[in-house]
Coordinates of C-alpha atoms in Angstrom, one line a residue:
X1 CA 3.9 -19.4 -0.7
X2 CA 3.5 -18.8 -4.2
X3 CA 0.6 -16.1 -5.1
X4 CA -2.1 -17.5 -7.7
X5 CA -4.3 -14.3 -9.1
X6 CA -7.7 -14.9 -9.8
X7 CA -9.3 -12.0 -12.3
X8 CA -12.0 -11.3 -15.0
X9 CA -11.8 -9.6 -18.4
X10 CA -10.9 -6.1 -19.2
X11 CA -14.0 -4.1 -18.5
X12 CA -15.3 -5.7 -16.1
X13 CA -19.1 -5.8 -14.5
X14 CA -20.0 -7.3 -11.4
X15 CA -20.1 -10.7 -12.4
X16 CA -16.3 -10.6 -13.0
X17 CA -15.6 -8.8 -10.1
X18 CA -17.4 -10.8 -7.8
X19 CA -16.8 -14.6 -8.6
X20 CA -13.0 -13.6 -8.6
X21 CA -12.8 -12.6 -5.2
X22 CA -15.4 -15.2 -4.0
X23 CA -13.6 -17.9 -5.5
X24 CA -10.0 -16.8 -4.4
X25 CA -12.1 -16.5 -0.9
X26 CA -12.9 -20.9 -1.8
X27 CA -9.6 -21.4 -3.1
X28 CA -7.4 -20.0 0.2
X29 CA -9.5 -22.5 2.0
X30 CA -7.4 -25.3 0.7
X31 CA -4.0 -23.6 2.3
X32 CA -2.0 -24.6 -1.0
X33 CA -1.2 -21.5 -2.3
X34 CA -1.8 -17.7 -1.7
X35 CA -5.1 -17.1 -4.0
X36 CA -5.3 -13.0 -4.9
X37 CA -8.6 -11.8 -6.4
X38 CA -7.7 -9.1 -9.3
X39 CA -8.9 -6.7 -11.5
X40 CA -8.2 -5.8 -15.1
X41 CA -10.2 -2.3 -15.5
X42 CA -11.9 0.1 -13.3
X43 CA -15.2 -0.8 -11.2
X44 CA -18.7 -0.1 -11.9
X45 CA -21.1 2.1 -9.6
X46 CA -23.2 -1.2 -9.8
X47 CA -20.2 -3.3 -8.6
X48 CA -18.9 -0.4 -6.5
X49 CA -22.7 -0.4 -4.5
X50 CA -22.2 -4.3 -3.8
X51 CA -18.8 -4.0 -2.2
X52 CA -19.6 -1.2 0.1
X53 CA -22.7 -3.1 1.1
X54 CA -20.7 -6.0 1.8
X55 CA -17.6 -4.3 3.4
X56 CA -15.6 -6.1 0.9
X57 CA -12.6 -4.4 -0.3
X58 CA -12.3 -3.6 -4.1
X59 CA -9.4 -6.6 -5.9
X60 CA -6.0 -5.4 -6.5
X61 CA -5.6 -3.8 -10.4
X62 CA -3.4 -5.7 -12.3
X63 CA -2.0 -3.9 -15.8
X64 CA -0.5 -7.3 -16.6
X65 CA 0.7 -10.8 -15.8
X66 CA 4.0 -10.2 -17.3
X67 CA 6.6 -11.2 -13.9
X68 CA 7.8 -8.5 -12.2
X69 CA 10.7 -8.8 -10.2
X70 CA 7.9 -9.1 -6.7
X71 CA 7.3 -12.0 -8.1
X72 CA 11.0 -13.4 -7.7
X73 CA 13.1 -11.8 -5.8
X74 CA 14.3 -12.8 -2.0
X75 CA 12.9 -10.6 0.4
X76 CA 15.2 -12.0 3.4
X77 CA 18.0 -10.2 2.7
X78 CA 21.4 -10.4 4.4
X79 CA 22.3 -7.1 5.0
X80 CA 24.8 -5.0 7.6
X81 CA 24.7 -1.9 9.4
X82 CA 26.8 1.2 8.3
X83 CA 29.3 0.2 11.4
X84 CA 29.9 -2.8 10.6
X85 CA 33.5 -3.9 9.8
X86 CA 34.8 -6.3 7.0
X87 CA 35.3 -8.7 9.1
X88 CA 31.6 -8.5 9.9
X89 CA 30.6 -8.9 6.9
X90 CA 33.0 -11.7 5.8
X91 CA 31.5 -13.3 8.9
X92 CA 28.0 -12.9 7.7
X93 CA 28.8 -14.2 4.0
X94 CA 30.2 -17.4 5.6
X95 CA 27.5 -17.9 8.1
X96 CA 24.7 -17.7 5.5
X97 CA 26.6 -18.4 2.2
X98 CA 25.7 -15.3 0.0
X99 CA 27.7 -13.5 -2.0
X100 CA 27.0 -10.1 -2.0
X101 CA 25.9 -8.2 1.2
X102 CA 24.0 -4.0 0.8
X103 CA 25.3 -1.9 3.9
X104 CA 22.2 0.2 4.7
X105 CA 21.5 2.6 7.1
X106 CA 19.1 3.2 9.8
X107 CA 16.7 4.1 6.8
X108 CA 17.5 0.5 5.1
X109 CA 19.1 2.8 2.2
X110 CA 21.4 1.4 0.7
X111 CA 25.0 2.6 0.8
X112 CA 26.8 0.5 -1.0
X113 CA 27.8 -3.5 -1.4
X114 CA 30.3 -5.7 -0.1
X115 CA 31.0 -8.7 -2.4
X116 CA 33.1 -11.5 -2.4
X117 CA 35.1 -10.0 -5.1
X118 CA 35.9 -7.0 -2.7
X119 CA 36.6 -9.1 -0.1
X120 CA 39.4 -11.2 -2.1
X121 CA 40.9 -7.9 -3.3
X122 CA 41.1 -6.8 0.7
X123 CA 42.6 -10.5 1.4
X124 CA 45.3 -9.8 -1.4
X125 CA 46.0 -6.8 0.3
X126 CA 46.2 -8.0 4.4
X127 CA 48.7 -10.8 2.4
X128 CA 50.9 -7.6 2.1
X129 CA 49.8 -6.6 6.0
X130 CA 49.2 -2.8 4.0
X131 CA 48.4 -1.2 7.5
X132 CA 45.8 1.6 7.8
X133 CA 47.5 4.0 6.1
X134 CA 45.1 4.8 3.3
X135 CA 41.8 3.7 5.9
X136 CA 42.1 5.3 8.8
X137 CA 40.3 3.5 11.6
X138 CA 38.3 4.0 15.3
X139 CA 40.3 2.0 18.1
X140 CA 37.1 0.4 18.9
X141 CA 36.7 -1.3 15.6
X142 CA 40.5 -2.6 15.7
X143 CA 39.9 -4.1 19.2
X144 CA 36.8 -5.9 18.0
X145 CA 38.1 -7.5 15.0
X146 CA 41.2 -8.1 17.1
X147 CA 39.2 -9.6 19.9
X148 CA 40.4 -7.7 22.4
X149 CA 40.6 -5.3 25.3
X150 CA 41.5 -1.6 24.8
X151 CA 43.9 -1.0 28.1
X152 CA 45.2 2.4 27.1
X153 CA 43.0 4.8 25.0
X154 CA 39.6 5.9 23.6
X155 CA 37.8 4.0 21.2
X156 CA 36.6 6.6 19.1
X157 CA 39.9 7.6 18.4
X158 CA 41.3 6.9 14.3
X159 CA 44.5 5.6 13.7
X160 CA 46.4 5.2 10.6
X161 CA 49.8 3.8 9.5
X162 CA 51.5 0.9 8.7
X163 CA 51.2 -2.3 10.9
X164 CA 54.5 -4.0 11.9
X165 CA 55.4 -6.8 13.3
X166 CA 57.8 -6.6 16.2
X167 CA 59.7 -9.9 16.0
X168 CA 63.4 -9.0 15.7
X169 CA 65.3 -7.6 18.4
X170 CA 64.0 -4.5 19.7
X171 CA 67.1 -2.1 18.3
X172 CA 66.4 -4.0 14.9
X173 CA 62.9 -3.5 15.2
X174 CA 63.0 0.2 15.4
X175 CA 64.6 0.7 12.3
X176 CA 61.6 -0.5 10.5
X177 CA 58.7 1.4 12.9
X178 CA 57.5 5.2 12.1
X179 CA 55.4 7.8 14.4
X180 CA 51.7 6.5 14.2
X181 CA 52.6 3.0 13.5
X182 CA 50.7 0.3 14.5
X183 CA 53.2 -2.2 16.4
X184 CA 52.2 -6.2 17.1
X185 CA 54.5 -7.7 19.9
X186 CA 54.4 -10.5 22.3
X187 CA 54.9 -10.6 26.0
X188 CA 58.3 -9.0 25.3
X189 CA 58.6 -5.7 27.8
X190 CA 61.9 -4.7 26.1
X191 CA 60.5 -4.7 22.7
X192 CA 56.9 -3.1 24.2
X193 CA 59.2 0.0 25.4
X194 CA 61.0 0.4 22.4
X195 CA 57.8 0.8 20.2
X196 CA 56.2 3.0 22.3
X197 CA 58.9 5.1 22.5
X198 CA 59.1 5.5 18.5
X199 CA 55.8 7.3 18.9
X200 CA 53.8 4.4 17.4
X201 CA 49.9 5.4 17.5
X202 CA 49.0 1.9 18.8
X203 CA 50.7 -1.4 20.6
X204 CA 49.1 -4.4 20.1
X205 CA 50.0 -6.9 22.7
X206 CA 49.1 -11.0 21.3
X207 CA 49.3 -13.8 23.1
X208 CA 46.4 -12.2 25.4
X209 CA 49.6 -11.0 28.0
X210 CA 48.4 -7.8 30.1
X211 CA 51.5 -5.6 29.6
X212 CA 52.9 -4.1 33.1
X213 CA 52.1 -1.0 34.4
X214 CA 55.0 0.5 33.6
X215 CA 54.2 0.0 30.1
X216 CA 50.6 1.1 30.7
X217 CA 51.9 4.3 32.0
X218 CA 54.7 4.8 29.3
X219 CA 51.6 4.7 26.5
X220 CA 49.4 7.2 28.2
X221 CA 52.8 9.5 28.3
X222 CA 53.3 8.8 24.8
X223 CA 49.7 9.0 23.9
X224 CA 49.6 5.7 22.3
X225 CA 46.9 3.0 22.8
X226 CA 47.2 -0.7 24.0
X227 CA 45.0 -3.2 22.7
X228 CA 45.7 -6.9 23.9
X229 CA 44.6 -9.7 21.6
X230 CA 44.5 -13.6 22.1
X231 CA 45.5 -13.9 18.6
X232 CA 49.3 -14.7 17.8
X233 CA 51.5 -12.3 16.6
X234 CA 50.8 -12.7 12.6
X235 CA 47.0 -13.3 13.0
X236 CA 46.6 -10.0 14.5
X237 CA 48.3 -8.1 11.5
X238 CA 46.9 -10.2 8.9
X239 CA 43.4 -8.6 11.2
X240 CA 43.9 -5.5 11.6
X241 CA 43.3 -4.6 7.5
X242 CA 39.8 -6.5 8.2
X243 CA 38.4 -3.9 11.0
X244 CA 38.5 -0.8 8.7
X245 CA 34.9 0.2 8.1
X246 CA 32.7 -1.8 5.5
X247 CA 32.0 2.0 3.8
X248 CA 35.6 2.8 2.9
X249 CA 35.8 -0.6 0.9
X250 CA 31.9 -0.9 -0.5
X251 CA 30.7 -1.2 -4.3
X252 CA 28.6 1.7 -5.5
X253 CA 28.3 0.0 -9.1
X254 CA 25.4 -2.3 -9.1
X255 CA 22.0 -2.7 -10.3
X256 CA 19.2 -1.5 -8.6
X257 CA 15.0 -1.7 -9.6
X258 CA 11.8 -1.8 -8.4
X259 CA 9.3 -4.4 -7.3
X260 CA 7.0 -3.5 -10.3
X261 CA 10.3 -3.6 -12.8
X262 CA 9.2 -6.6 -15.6
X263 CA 11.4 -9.7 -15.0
X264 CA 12.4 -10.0 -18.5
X265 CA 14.1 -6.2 -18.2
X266 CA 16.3 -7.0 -14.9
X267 CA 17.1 -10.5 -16.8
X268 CA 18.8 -8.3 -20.2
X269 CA 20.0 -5.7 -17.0
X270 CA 21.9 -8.7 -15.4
X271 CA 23.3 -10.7 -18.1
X272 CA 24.2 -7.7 -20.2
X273 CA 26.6 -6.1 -17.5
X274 CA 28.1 -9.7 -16.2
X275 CA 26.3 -8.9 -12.8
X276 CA 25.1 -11.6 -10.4
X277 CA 22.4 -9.6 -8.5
X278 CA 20.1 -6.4 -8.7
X279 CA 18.6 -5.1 -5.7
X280 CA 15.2 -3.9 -5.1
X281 CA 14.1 -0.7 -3.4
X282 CA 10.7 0.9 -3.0
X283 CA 9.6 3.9 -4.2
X284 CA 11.1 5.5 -1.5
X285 CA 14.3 4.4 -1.7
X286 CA 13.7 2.0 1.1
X287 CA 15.5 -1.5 0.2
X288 CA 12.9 -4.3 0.0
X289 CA 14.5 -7.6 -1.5
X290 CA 17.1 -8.8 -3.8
X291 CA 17.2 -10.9 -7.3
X292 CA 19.9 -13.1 -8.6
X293 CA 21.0 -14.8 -11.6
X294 CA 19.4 -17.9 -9.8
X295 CA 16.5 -16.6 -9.5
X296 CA 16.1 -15.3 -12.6
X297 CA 16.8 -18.8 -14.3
X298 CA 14.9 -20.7 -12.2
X299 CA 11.8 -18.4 -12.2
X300 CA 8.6 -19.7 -13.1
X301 CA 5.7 -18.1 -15.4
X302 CA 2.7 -15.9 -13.3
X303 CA -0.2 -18.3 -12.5
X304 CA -3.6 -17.6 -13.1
X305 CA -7.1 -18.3 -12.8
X306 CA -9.6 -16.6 -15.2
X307 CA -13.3 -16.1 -14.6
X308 CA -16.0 -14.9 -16.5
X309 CA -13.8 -15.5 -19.7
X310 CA -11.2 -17.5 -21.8
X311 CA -10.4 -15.1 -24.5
X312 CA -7.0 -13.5 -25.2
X313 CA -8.3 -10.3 -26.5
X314 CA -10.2 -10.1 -23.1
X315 CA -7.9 -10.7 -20.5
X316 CA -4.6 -9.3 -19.6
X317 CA -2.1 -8.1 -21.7
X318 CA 0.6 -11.2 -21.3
X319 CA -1.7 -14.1 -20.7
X320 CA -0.1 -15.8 -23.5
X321 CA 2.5 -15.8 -20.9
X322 CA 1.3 -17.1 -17.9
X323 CA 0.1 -20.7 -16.8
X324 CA -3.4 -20.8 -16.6
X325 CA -4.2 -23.0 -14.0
X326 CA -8.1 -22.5 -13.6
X327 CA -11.1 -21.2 -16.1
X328 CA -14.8 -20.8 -14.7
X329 CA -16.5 -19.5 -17.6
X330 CA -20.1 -19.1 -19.0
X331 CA -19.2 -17.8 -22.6
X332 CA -18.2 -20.1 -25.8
X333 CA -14.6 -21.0 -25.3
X334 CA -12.1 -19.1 -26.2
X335 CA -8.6 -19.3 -28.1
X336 CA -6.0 -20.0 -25.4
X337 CA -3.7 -22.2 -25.1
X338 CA -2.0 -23.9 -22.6
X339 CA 1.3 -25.8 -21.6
X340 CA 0.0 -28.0 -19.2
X341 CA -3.4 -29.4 -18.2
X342 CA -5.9 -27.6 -16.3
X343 CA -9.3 -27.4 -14.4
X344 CA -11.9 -25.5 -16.8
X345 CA -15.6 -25.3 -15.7
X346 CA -17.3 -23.6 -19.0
X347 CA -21.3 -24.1 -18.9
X348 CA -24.4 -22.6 -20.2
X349 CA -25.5 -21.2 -17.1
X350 CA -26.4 -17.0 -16.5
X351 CA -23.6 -15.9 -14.3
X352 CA -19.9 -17.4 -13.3
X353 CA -20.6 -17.4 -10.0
X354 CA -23.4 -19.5 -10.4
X355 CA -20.5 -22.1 -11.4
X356 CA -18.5 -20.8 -8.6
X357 CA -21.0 -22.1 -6.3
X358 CA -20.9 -25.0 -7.8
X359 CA -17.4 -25.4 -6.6
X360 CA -18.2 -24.2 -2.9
X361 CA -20.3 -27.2 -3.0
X362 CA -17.9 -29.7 -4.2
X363 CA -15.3 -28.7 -2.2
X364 CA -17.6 -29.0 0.8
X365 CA -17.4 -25.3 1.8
X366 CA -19.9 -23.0 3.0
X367 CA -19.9 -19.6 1.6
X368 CA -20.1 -16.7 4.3
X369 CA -22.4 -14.2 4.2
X370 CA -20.1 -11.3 2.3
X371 CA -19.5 -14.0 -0.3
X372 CA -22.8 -15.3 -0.5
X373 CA -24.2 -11.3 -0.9
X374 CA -21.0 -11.0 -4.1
X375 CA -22.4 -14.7 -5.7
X376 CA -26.5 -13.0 -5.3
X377 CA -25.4 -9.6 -7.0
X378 CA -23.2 -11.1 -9.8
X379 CA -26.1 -13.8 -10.7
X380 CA -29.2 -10.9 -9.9
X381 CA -27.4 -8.7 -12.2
X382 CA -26.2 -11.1 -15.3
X383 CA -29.6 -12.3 -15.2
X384 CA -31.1 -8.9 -15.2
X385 CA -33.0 -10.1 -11.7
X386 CA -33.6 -13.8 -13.0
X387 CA -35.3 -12.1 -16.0
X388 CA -33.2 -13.0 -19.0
X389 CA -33.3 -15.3 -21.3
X390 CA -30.0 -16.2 -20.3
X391 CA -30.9 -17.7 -16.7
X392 CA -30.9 -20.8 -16.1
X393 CA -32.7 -23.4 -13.1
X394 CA -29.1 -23.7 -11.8
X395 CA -28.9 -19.7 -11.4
X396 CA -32.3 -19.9 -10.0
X397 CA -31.5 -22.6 -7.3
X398 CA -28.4 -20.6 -6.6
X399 CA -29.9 -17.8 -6.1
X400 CA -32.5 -19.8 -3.3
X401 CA -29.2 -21.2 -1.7
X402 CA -27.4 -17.9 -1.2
X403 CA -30.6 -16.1 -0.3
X404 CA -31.0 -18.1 3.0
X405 CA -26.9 -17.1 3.6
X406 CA -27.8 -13.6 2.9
X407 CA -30.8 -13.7 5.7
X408 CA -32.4 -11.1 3.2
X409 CA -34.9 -11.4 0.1
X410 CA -32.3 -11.3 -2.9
X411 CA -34.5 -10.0 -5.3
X412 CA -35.1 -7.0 -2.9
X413 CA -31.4 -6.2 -2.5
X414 CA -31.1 -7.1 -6.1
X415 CA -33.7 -3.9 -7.1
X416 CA -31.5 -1.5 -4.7
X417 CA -28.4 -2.8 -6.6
X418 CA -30.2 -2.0 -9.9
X419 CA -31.4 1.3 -8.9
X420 CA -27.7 2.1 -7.6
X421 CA -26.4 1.4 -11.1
X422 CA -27.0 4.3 -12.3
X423 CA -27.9 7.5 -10.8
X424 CA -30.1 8.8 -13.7
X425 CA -30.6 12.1 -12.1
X426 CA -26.9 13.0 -12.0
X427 CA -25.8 11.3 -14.4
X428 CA -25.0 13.4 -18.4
X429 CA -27.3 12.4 -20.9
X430 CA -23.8 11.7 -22.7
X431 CA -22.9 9.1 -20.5
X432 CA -26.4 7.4 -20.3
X433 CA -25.7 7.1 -23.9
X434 CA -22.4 5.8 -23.6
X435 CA -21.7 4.1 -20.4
X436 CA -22.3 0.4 -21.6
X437 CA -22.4 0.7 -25.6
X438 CA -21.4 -2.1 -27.8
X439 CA -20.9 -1.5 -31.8
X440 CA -21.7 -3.9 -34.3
X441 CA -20.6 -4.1 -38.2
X442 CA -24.0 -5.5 -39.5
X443 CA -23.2 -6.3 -43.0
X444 CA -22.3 -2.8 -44.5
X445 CA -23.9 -0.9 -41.4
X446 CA -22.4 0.5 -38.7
X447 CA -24.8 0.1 -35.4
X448 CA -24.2 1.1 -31.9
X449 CA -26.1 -0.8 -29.3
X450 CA -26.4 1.1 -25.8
X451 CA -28.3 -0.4 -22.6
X452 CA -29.4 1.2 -19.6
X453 CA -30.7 -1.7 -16.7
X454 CA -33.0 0.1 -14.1
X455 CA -36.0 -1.1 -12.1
X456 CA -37.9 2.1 -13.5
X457 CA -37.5 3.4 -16.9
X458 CA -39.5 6.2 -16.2
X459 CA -36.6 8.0 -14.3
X460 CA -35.1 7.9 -17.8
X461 CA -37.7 8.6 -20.1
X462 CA -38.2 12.0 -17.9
X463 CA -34.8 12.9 -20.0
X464 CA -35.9 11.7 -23.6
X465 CA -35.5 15.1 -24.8
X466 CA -31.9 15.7 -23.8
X467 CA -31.0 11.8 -24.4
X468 CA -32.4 12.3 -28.2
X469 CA -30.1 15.4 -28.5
X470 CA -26.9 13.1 -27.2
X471 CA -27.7 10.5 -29.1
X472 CA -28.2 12.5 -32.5
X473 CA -24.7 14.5 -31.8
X474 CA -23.3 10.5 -31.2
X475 CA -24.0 9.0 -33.7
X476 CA -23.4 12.3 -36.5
X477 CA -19.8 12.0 -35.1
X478 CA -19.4 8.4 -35.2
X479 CA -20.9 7.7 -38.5
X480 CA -23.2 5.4 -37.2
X481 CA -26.1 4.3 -39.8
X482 CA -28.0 3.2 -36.8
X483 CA -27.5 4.2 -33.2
X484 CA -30.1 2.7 -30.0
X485 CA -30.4 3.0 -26.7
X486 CA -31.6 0.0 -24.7
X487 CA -33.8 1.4 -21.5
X488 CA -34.3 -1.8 -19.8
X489 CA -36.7 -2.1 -16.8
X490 CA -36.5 -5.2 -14.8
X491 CA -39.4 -5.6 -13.5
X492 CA -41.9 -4.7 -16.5
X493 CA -39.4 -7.6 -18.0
X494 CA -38.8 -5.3 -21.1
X495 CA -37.2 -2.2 -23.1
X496 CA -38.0 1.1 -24.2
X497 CA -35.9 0.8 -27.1
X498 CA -35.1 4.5 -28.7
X499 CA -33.5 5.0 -31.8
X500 CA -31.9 7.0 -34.2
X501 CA -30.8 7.1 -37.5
X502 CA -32.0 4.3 -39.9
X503 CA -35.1 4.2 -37.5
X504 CA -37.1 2.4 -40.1
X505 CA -35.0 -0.7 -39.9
X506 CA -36.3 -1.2 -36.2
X507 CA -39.8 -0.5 -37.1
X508 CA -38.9 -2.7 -39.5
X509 CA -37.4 -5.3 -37.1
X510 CA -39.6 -5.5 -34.2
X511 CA -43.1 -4.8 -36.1
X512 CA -43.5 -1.8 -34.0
X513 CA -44.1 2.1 -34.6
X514 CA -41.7 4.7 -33.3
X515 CA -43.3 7.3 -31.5
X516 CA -41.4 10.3 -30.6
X517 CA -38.3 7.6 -31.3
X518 CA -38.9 4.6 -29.5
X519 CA -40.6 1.8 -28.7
X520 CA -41.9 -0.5 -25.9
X521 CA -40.5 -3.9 -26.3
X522 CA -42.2 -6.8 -24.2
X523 CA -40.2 -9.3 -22.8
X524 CA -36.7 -7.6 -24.6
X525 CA -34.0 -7.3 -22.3
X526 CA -31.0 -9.2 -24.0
X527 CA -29.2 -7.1 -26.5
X528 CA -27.0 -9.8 -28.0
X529 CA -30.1 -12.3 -28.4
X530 CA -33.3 -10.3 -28.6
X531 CA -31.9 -7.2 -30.3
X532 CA -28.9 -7.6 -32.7
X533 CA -30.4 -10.3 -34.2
X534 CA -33.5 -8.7 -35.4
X535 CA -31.8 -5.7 -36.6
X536 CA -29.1 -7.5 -38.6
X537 CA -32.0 -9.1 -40.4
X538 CA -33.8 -6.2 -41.2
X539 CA -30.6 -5.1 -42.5

């Protein structure tokens, strides 16, 4: 079943996190396709704290949606033991219609290849009945391809020399056998004796006749082996070049990658060199699957659902690629294209998981309580606890819904989310400064926007001193003109805004006096609607 992944944008927060595995949670409800909830950067100690409290593992990381060769290749492999014969392996081709067959060993590393080009070559060559001369091979292995029963001798032991066929008269015969030959005869005692007594290495006996005892006893004298074979006479030659092991005759020139190789690099691998497969081991050597030219031509492009955005320069690097399928979204649109049609739900609401609610509803499906705790966080913390501008009566009534799932007040677990976001006594005033700063070319001004969410700012303003210090080494080596730090508390529903640089322009902005650097700002807690517009016109 083809894998559909389900991811948000490039840095993402808990909104993006969440609604993608809820949603691929919804979506692998409708047993259509294998729904795989990913990630595109590293996760937040905000999102991190909402995983761990739900016992939800964190999404698979996905550096891009580019096909790899996982995505293609066949991972039931026809393959043969070390031990096998080439008539084992001829067998196998036939019985599953494949082309190429890796011998691996008891490690499943590969050894080698048979193919059907080796395989003519070897059939050329048993036209010619060439013997074992060049391949010495176990007893055992003849009498299997053969058939047959060993009578005289040890299956372990090798043999080697030319195979003849013993249909003349047997003092015409002789002429044409040496020591260590192998001899094929029918029920003809006479001709039986005379081979064995050239010191031939084994007598094969066709026609599946037991030989006498006389001639039983004669080969253990000699030291030669009996094998007896239904086949006829000129079967059991054309055999006997077919039971030599499938090592002496492999390919060790072929193509091999990983599962993570790109598709398009094993397609220029493949067509470049004429070859009709690659195979795929781990990174252990292990072998795991297979790709052909088939399924290289025939491949179709990664599909994907985004969340929580629809722009290219926020998603993964080739989505231009892939076939969008799916867009839940609460930004403007985006520029993407796409080949064929698609499902988008893009709406002014706070959060995308309010909107993938939504879909639990109109798909009829209840959300558990692990999904219903991801869908409270992601809407608790876009929303800044239902305290942003940005919320909406649909996140609000979401938020009810889910909170009955949850068994818990939301707004409670949504305060121990916040205060997990950061932990401000740990934490370098560098990184307070930094963690979740946005810059903004404001006309000729360069202005970097910073935002701390917490549920009491006082924990931060204990560290003005050393955050001032931060912030002035900041924004000297960044050439900002204007450089702020958003110290949002939730529940006094507004920001501690401390600045500096061009501080005037926020006095300037907001109305307010700077003391010691900052400012209390009622009822600010959006940076992109409360603050940068202000300061841009000030500006």
């Amino acid at each position: 079943m083809d894998s559909i992944y389900i991811f948000g944008h490039k840095k993402p927060d808990t909104d993006s996190i969440c609604s993608a595995i809820a949603y691929a949670h919804l979506k692998n409800t409708q047993n259509d396709a294998t729904y795989v909830p990913a990630r595109l950067g590293e996760i937040n100690r905000e999102t991190r704290f909402v995983l761990d409290t739900f016992d939800v593992p964190e999404p698979e990381f996905l550096p891009h949606v580019f096909l790899r060769v996982a995505d293609v290749m066949n991972t039931e492999i026809v393959s043969a033991p070390t031990t096998c014969t080439i008539l084992d392996v001829g067998r196998l081709m036939r019985e599953h219609r494949v082309r190429a067959v890796p011998i691996i060993d008891e490690s499943r590393r590969v050894q080698g290849v048979i193919t059907e080009n080796i395989l003519a070559r070897n059939y050329l060559k048993e036209l010619h009945v060439q013997g074992l001369a060049d391949t010495p091979t176990e007893l055992g292995r003849i009498t299997g391809t053969l058939n047959g029963r060993l009578l005289v001798g040890e299956p372990a032991k090798r043999v080697s020399g030319k195979v003849v066929i013993g249909a003349m008269a047997p003092d015409a015969m002789v002429k044409y056998i040496a020591p260590g030959d192998l001899v094929a005869v029918g029920n003809r005692e006479n001709a039986q004796e005379a081979a064995l007594n050239c010191d031939i290495s084994c007598l094969i006996i066709t026609g599946d006749f037991d030989p006498s005892p006389e001639i039983q006893q004669l080969a253990r004298d000699k030291g030669s082996a009996i094998i007896v074979t239904p086949h006829d006479t000129f079967a059991a030659a054309r055999l006997i070049n077919l039971s030599i092991s499938v090592l002496q005759m492999v390919g060790t020139n072929f193509i091999t990658v990983t599962p993570d190789t790109l598709v398009k690099e094993v397609t220029t691998e493949v067509v470049g060199t004429n070859a009709t497969f690659a195979l795929v081991n781990d990174d252990e050597g292990t072998l795991v699957g297979m790709v052909t030219r088939s399924n290289l031509v025939t491949r179709r492009p990664r599909r994907v659902i985004l969340v929580d955005h629809s722009e290219r320069s926020q998603s993964a690097e080739g989505i231009e690629k892939a076939e969008i399928v799916e867009i839940l979204d609460h930004h403007r649109l985006g520029g993407l294209e796409t080949a064929q049609p698609m499902l988008a739900m893009i709406a002014p609401v706070g959060c995308t998981s309010t909107l993938v609610l939504r879909r639990y509803k109109e798909m009829g499906v209840t959300p558990p309580r692990a999904m219903a705790g991801l869908m409270v966080a992601a809407i608790l913390s876009d929303t800044m606890l239902l305290k942003s501008p940005t919320k909406t009566p649909e996140d609000e009534a979401a938020i009810d819904y889910l909170g009955g799932i949850l068994g818990e007040d939301p707004l409670a677990f949504g305060r121990r989310m916040y205060n997990a976001k950061f932990d401000i006594e740990t934490l370098s005033p560098d990184v307070l400064v930094t963690s979740d700063l946005k810059v903004f070319s404001l006309g000729s001004k360069m202005v970097g926007i910073g935002q701390v969410e917490v549920a009491d700012k006082s924990l931060v303003l204990a560290r003005k001193a050393e955050i001032l210090e931060a912030m002035n080494r900041y924004q000297t080596n960044q050439h900002f003109d204007l450089l702020l730090l958003m110290v949002s508390d939730i529940l006094l529903e507004g920001t501690e805004l401390i600045a500096v640089g061009q501080t005037r322009t926020v006095e300037k902005a907001f109305g307010v006096s700077l003391k010691e650097q900052s400012a209390f700002l009622p009822g600010v807690l959006s940076r992109k609607k409360q603050i940068v517009p202000p300061i841009s016109n000030a500006l």
